[in-house]
Short mmCIF file of C-alpha atoms in Angstrom, two decimals:
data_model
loop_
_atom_site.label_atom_id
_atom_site.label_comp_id
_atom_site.label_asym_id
_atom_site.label_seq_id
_atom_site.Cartn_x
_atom_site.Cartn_y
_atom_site.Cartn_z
CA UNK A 1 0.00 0.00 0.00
CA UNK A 2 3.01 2.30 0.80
CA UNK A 3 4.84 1.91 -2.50
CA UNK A 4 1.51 2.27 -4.41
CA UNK A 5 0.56 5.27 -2.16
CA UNK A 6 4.29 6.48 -3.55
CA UNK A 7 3.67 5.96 -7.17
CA UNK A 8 0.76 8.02 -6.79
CA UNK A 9 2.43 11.31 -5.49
CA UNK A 10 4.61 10.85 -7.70
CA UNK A 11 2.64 10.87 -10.91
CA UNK A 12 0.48 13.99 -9.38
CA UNK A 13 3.75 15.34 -8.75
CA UNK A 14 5.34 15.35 -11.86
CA UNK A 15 2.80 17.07 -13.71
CA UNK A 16 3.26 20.34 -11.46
CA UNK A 17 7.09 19.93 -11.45
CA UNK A 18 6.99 20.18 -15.66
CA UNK A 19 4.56 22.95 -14.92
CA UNK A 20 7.04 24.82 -12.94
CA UNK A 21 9.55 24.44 -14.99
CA UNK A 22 7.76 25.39 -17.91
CA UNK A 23 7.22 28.65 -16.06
CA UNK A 24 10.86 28.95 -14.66
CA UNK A 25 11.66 28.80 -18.37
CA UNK A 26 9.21 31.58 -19.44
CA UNK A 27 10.34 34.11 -16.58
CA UNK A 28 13.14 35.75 -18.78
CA UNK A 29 10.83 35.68 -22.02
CA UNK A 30 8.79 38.90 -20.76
CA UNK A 31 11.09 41.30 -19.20
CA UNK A 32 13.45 40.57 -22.95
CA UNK A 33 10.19 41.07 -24.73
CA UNK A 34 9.76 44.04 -22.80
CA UNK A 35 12.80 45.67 -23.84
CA UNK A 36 12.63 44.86 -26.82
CA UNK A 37 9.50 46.97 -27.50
CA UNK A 38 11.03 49.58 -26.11
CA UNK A 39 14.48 49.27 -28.44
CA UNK A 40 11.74 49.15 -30.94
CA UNK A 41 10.52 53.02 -29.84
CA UNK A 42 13.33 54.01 -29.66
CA UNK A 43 14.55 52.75 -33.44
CA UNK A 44 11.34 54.97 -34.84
CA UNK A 45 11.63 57.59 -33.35
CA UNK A 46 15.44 57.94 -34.65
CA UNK A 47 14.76 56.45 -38.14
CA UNK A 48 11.35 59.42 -37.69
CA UNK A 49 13.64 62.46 -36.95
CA UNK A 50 16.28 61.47 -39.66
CA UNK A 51 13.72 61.14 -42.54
CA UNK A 52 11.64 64.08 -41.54
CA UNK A 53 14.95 66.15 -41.10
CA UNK A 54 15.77 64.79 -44.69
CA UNK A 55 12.40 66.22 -46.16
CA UNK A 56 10.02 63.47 -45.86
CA UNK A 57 6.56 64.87 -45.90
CA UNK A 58 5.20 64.04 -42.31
CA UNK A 59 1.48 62.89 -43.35
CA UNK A 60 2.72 60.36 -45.87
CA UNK A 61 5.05 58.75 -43.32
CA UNK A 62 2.15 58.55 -41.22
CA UNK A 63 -0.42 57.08 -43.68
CA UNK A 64 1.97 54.63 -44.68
CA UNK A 65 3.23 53.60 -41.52
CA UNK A 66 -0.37 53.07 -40.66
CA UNK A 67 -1.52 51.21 -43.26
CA UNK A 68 1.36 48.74 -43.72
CA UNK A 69 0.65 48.32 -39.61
CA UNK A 70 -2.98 47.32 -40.63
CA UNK A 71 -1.54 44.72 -42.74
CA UNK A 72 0.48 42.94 -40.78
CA UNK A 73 -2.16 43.20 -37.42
CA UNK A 74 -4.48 41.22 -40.56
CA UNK A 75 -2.87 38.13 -39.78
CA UNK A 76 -3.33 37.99 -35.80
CA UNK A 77 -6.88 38.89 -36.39
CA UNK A 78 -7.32 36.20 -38.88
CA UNK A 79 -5.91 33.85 -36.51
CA UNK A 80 -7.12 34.14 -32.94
CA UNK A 81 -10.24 35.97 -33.52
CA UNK A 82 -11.13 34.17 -36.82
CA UNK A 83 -15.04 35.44 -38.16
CA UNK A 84 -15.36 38.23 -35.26
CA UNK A 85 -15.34 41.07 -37.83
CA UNK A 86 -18.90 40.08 -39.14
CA UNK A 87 -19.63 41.83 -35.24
CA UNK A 88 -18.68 45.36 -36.03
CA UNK A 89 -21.69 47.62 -36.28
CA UNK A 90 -21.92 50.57 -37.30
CA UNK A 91 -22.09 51.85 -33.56
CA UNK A 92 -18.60 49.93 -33.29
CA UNK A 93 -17.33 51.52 -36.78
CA UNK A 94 -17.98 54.93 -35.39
CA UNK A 95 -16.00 54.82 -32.06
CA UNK A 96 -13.53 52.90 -34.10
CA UNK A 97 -12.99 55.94 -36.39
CA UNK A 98 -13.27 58.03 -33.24
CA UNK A 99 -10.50 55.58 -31.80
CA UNK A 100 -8.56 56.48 -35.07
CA UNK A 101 -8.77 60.47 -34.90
CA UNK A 102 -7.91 60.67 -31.54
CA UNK A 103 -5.34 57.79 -30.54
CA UNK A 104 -3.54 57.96 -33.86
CA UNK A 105 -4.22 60.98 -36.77
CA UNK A 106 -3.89 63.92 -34.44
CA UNK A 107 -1.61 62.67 -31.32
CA UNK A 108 0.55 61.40 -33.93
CA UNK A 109 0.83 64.12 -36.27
CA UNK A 110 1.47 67.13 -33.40
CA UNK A 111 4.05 64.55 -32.14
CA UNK A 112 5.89 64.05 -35.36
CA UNK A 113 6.05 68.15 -35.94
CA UNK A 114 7.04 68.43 -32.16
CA UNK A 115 10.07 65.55 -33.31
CA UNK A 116 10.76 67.87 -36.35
CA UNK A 117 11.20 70.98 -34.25
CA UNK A 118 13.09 68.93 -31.34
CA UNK A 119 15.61 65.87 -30.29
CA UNK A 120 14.30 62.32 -30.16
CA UNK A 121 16.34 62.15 -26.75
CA UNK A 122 13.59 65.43 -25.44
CA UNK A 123 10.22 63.88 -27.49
CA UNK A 124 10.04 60.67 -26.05
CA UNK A 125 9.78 61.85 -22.51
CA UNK A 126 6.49 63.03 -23.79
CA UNK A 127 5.42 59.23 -24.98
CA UNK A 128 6.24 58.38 -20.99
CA UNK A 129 4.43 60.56 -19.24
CA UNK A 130 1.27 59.76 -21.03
CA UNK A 131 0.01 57.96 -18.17
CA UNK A 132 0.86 61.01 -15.69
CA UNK A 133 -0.93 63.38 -17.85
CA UNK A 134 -3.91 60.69 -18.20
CA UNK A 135 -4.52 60.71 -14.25
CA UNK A 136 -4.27 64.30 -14.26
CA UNK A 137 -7.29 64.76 -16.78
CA UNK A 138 -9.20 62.08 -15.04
CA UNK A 139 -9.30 64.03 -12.23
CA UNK A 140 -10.25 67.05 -13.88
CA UNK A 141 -13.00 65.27 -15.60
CA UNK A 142 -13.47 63.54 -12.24
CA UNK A 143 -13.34 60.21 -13.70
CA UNK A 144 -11.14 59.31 -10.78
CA UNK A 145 -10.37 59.82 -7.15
CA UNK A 146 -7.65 61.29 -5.66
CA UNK A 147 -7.17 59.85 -2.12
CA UNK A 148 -3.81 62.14 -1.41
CA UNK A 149 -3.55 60.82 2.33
CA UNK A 150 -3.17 57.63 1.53
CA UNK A 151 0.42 56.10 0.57
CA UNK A 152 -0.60 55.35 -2.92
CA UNK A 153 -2.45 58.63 -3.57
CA UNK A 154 0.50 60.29 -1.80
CA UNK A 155 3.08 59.19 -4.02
CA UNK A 156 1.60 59.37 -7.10
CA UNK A 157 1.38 63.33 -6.51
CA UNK A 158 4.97 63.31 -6.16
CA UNK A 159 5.64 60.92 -9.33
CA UNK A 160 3.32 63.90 -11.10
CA UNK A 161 5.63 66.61 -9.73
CA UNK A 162 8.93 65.23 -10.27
CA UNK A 163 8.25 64.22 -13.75
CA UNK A 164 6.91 67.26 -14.47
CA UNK A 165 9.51 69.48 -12.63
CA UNK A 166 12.22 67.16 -14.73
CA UNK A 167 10.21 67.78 -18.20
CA UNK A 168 10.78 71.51 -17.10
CA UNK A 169 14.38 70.95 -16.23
CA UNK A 170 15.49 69.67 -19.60
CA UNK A 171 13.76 72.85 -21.44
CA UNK A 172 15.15 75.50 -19.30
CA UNK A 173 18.70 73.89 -17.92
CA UNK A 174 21.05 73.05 -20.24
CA UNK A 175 24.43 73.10 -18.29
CA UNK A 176 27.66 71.74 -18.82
CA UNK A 177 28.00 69.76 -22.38
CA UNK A 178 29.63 65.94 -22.46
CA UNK A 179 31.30 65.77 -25.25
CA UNK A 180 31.48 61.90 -25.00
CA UNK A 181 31.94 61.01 -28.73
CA UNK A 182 31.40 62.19 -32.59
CA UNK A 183 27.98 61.14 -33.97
CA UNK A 184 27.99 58.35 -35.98
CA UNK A 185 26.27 60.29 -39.08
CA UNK A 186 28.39 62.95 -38.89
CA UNK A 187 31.24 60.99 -38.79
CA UNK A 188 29.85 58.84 -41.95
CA UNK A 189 29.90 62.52 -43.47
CA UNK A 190 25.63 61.98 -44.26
CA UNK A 191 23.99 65.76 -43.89
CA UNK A 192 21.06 65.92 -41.59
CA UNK A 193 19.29 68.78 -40.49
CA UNK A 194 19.82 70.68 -37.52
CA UNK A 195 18.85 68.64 -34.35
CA UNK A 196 16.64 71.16 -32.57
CA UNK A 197 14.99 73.91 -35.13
CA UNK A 198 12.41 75.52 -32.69
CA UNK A 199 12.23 74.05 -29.41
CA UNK A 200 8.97 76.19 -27.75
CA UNK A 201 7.41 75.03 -31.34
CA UNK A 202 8.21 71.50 -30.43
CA UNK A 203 7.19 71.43 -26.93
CA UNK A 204 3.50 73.08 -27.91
CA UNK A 205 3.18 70.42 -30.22
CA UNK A 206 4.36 67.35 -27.90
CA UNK A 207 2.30 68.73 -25.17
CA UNK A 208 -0.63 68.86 -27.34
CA UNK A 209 -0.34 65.30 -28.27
CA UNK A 210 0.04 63.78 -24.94
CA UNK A 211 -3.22 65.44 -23.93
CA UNK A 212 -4.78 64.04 -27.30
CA UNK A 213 -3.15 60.40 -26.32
CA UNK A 214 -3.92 61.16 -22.46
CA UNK A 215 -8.50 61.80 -23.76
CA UNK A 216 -7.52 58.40 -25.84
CA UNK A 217 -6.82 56.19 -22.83
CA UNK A 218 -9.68 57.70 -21.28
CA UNK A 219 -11.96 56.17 -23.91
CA UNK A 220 -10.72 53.03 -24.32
CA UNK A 221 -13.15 51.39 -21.98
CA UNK A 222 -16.19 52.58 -23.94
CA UNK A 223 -14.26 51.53 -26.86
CA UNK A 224 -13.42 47.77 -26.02
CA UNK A 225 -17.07 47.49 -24.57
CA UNK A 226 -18.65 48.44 -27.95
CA UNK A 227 -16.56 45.72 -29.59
CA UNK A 228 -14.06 44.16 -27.35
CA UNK A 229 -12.01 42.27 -30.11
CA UNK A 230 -8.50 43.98 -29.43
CA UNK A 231 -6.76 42.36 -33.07
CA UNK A 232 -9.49 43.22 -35.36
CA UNK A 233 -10.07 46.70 -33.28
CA UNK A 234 -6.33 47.79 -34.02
CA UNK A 235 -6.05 46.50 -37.42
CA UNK A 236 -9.70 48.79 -38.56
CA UNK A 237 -8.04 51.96 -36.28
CA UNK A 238 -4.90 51.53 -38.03
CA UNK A 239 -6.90 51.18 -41.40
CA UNK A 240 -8.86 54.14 -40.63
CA UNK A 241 -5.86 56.39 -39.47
CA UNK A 242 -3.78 55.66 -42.18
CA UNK A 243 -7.07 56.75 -44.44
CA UNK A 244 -7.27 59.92 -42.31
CA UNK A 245 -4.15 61.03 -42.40
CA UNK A 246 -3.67 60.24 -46.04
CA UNK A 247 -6.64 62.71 -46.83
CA UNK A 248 -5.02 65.52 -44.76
CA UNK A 249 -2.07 64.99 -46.49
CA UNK A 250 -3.83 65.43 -49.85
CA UNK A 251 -5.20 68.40 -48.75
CA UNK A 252 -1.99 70.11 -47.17
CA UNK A 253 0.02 68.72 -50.35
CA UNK A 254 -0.85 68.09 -53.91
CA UNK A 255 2.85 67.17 -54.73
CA UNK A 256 3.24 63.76 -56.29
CA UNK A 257 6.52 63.65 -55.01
CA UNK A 258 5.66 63.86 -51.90
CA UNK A 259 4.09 60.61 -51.81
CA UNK A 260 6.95 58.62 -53.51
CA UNK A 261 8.57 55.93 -52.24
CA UNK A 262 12.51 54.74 -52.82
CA UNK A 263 14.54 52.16 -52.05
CA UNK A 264 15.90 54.42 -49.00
CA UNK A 265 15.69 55.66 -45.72
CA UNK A 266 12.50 56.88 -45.82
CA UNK A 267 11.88 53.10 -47.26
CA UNK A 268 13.14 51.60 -44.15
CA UNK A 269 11.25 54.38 -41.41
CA UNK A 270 7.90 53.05 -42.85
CA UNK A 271 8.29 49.62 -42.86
CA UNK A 272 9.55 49.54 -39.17
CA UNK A 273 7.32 51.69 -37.86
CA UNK A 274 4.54 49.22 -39.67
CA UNK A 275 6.13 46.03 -38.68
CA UNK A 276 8.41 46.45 -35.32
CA UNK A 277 6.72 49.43 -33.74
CA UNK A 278 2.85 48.80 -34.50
CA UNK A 279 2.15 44.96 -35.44
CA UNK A 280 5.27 44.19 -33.57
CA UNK A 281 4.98 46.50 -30.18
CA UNK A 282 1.35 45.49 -29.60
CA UNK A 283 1.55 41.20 -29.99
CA UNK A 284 4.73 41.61 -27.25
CA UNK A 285 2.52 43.96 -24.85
CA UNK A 286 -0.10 41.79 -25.68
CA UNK A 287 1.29 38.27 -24.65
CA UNK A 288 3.24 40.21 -21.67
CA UNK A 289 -0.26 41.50 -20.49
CA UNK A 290 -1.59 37.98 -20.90
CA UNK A 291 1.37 36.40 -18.74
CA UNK A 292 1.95 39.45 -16.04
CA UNK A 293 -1.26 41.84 -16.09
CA UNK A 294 -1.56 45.47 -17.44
CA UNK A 295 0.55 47.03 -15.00
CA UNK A 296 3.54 45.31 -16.01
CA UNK A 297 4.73 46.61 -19.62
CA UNK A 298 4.07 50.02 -18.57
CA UNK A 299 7.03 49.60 -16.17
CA UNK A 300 9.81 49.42 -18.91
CA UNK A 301 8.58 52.16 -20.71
CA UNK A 302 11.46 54.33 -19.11
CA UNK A 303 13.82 52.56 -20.71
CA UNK A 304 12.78 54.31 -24.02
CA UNK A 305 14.26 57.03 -22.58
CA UNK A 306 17.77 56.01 -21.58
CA UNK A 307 17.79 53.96 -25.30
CA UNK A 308 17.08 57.08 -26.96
CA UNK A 309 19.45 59.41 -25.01
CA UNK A 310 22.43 57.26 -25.99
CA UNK A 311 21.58 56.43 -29.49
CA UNK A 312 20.25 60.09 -30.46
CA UNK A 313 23.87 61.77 -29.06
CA UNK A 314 25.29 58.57 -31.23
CA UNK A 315 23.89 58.22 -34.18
CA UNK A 316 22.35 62.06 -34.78
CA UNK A 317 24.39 64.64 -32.92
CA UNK A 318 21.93 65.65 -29.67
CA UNK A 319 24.36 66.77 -26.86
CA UNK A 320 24.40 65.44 -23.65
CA UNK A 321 24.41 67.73 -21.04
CA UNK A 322 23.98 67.94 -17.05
CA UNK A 323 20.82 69.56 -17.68
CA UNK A 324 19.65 67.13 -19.70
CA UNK A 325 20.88 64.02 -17.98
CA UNK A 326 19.54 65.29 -14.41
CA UNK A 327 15.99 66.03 -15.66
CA UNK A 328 16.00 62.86 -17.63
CA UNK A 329 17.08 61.01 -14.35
CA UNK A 330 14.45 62.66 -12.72
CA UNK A 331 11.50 62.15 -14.63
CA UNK A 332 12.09 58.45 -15.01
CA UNK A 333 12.63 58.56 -11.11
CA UNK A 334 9.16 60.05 -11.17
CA UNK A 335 7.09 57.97 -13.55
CA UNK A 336 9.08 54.85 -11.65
CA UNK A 337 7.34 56.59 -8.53
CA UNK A 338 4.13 56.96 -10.30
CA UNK A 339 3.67 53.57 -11.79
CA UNK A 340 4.56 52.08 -8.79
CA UNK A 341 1.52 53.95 -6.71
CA UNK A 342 -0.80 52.82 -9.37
CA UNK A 343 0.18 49.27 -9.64
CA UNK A 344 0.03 49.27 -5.97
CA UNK A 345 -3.83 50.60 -6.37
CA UNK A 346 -4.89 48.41 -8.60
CA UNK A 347 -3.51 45.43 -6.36
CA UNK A 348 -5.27 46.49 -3.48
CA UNK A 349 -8.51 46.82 -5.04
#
C-alpha cells in the first residue's frame, strides 16, 4: 500500500514539477520582450527624426506607416479571432474611427512636428508621461479619485511633480556639455538637419499630443465594450488612421513627389514603424499582459528614454548635457514613482 501510495504522489507530482519548470523557463521571455518593445521606440523615433529632417513629408510617413501596420495586425486577427469582424456595427465603426482620430491621426501628427522641431532624446519623454498626464485629466473630468492621504495617492502626486519638474528641467537647464563622442552620421559625413529647429514650437506640439493620447486612454473602456475584439479593433483603427491622415495629407500637399517611395531611408522608417513598432509592439505587450497583467509593460517604458538618449547623441548629434541628464534622471525617477503607486492601487482593489 506504501509503495503504491508512492507511485501516486509521484505521478500527481510530476505534472506540477513540468509545470514549474515550464514557467521557470518563461520568466526571462517577458522582461526581454519588454525591452525589446522599447528598443523598438526608440529605433522609430530615430529612423522618424532622420527622414523628416531629410524632407520626408510628415502625413505620408504617417499614412503609410499606418496602413502597412494594418496589414500585418491582418494576420493575428485572422488567426485568434477568426469570423469576429462580421460583429462590427456601425455603432462599433464609429467609435472605431473616433478611436482612429484621436489615438492615432492627431496625437501622432502634433508629435511628429514636435520631433521635427526637437531631439528624439527630449520627445520621447512626452510618450512616458502619457500615463501622468492621463490621471491628471481624469481628475479634472473627475473620472477618478484622488485619495492624497493615503500612501498610494501620496506618491503618485509626487511621481506627477517630479516628472513634471524634470520635463521643465530639460527645457530651461542646459548646463555643462559631455562631449562623449562624434555622432555616428556625422562621422559617416551623411547631412542631416539641424537637431533642434524651434524648441517652444516642439514642446507646444508634444504637449498637445500627450493630452490628445492622455483623452484616448480615457476612452478606451467605452471603446473595447462596444466591440471588445482587441486584433481586429487595431487593425480597422490603423486602417482608418492611415485613411485619415492620407486625406489631410492630400489636402496640405498636392505634390506627387511627396508621396513617392525609394529604395531608402525613408523606405526603411515606414516599414519599421509598420512592422516592429505597431504589429510588432502590440503582440509583445499583448502576450506580456496575458502572462503578467496590465501594470507590467508600462514599467519598462522608461527605458525608451535612456535607449534614446544614448543612441540620439550617437547616431544624430543631440548633446548630452547635465541639464539634460539630471531632468531625464528625474522624470524616469518620477514615472518609476508613479507607476509604482498605481500598480500598488490596482492590487489592493
Amino acid at each position: 500500500m506504501d509503495i503504491k501510495a508512492d507511485i501516486k504522489v509521484d505521478i500527481k507530482a510530476e505534472p506540477k514539477a513540468a509545470e514549474t519548470k515550464k514557467a521557470a523557463g518563461w520568466e526571462w521571455k517577458a522582461p526581454a520582450s519588454m525591452v525589446l518593445v522599447q528598443l523598438f521606440i526608440t529605433g522609430m523615433i530615430l529612423l522618424s527624426k532622420v527622414s523628416i529632417g531629410g524632407g520626408m513629408f510628415i502625413f505620408a510617413l504617417l499614412a503609410y506607416r499606418s496602413l502597412l501596420g494594418a496589414a500585418f495586425i491582418l494576420p493575428l486577427a485572422l488567426i485568434f479571432e477568426k469570423g469576429k469582424w462580421r460583429e462590427m456595427g456601425w455603432h462599433a465603426a464609429g467609435w472605431i474611427f473616433l478611436n482612429a482620430f484621436i489615438g492615432y491621426a492627431v496625437p501622432m501628427s502634433l508629435y511628429y512636428y514636435g520631433l521635427r522641431d526637437t531631439t528624439p532624446a527630449y520627445a520621447v519623454i512626452f510618450l512616458n508621461i502619457i500615463p501622468l498626464v492621463t490621471f491628471i485629466l481624469s481628475l479634472v473630468f473627475r473620472m477618478e479619485t484622488l485619495q492624497i492621504w493615503s500612501i498610494a495617492g501620496s506618491l503618485k502626486v509626487v511621481g506627477v511633480v517630479l516628472s513634471v519638474g524634470g520635463t521643465m528641467l530639460i527645457s530651461l537647464y542646459k548646463g555643462k556639455t559631455l562631449h562623449l563622442w562624434k555622432p555616428v552620421l556625422h562621422h559617416m559625413g551623411q547631412n542631416t538637419t539641424e537637431v533642434a529647429g524651434n524648441h517652444l514650437r516642439g514642446t507646444i506640439f508634444l504637449v498637445g499630443s500627450s493630452i490628445t493620447l492622455a483623452c484616448w486612454y480615457l476612452i478606451q473602456s467605452k471603446v473595447m465594450k462596444v466591440y471588445p475584439y482587441k486584433y481586429w479593433s487595431s487593425m480597422v483603427t490603423c486602417l482608418v488612421g492611415g485613411f485619415q491622415t492620407a486625406l489631410v495629407g492630400i489636402i496640405l500637399s498636392r505634390d506627387k513627389s511627396a508621396w513617392k517611395l525609394g529604395w531608402d531611408l525613408n523606405l526603411l522608417t515606414i516599414f519599421y514603424s509598420g512592422a516592429l513598432a505597431t504589429a510588432g509592439k502590440y503582440s509583445l505587450n499583448s502576450w506580456v499582459v496575458a502572462k503578467r497583467g496590465p501594470a507590467y509593460p508600462p514599467m519598462f517604458s522608461p527605458l525608451s528614454v535612456v535607449f534614446t538618449v544614448l543612441l540620439d547623441s550617437i547616431f544624430i548629434g543631440d548633446e548630452i548635457t547635465t541639464g539634460s541628464l539630471f531632468g531625464t534622471t528625474v522624470v524616469i525617477a518620477g514615472l518609476y514613482i508613479f507607476l509604482s503607486a498605481k500598480s500598488k492601487e490596482v492590487r489592493d482593489k
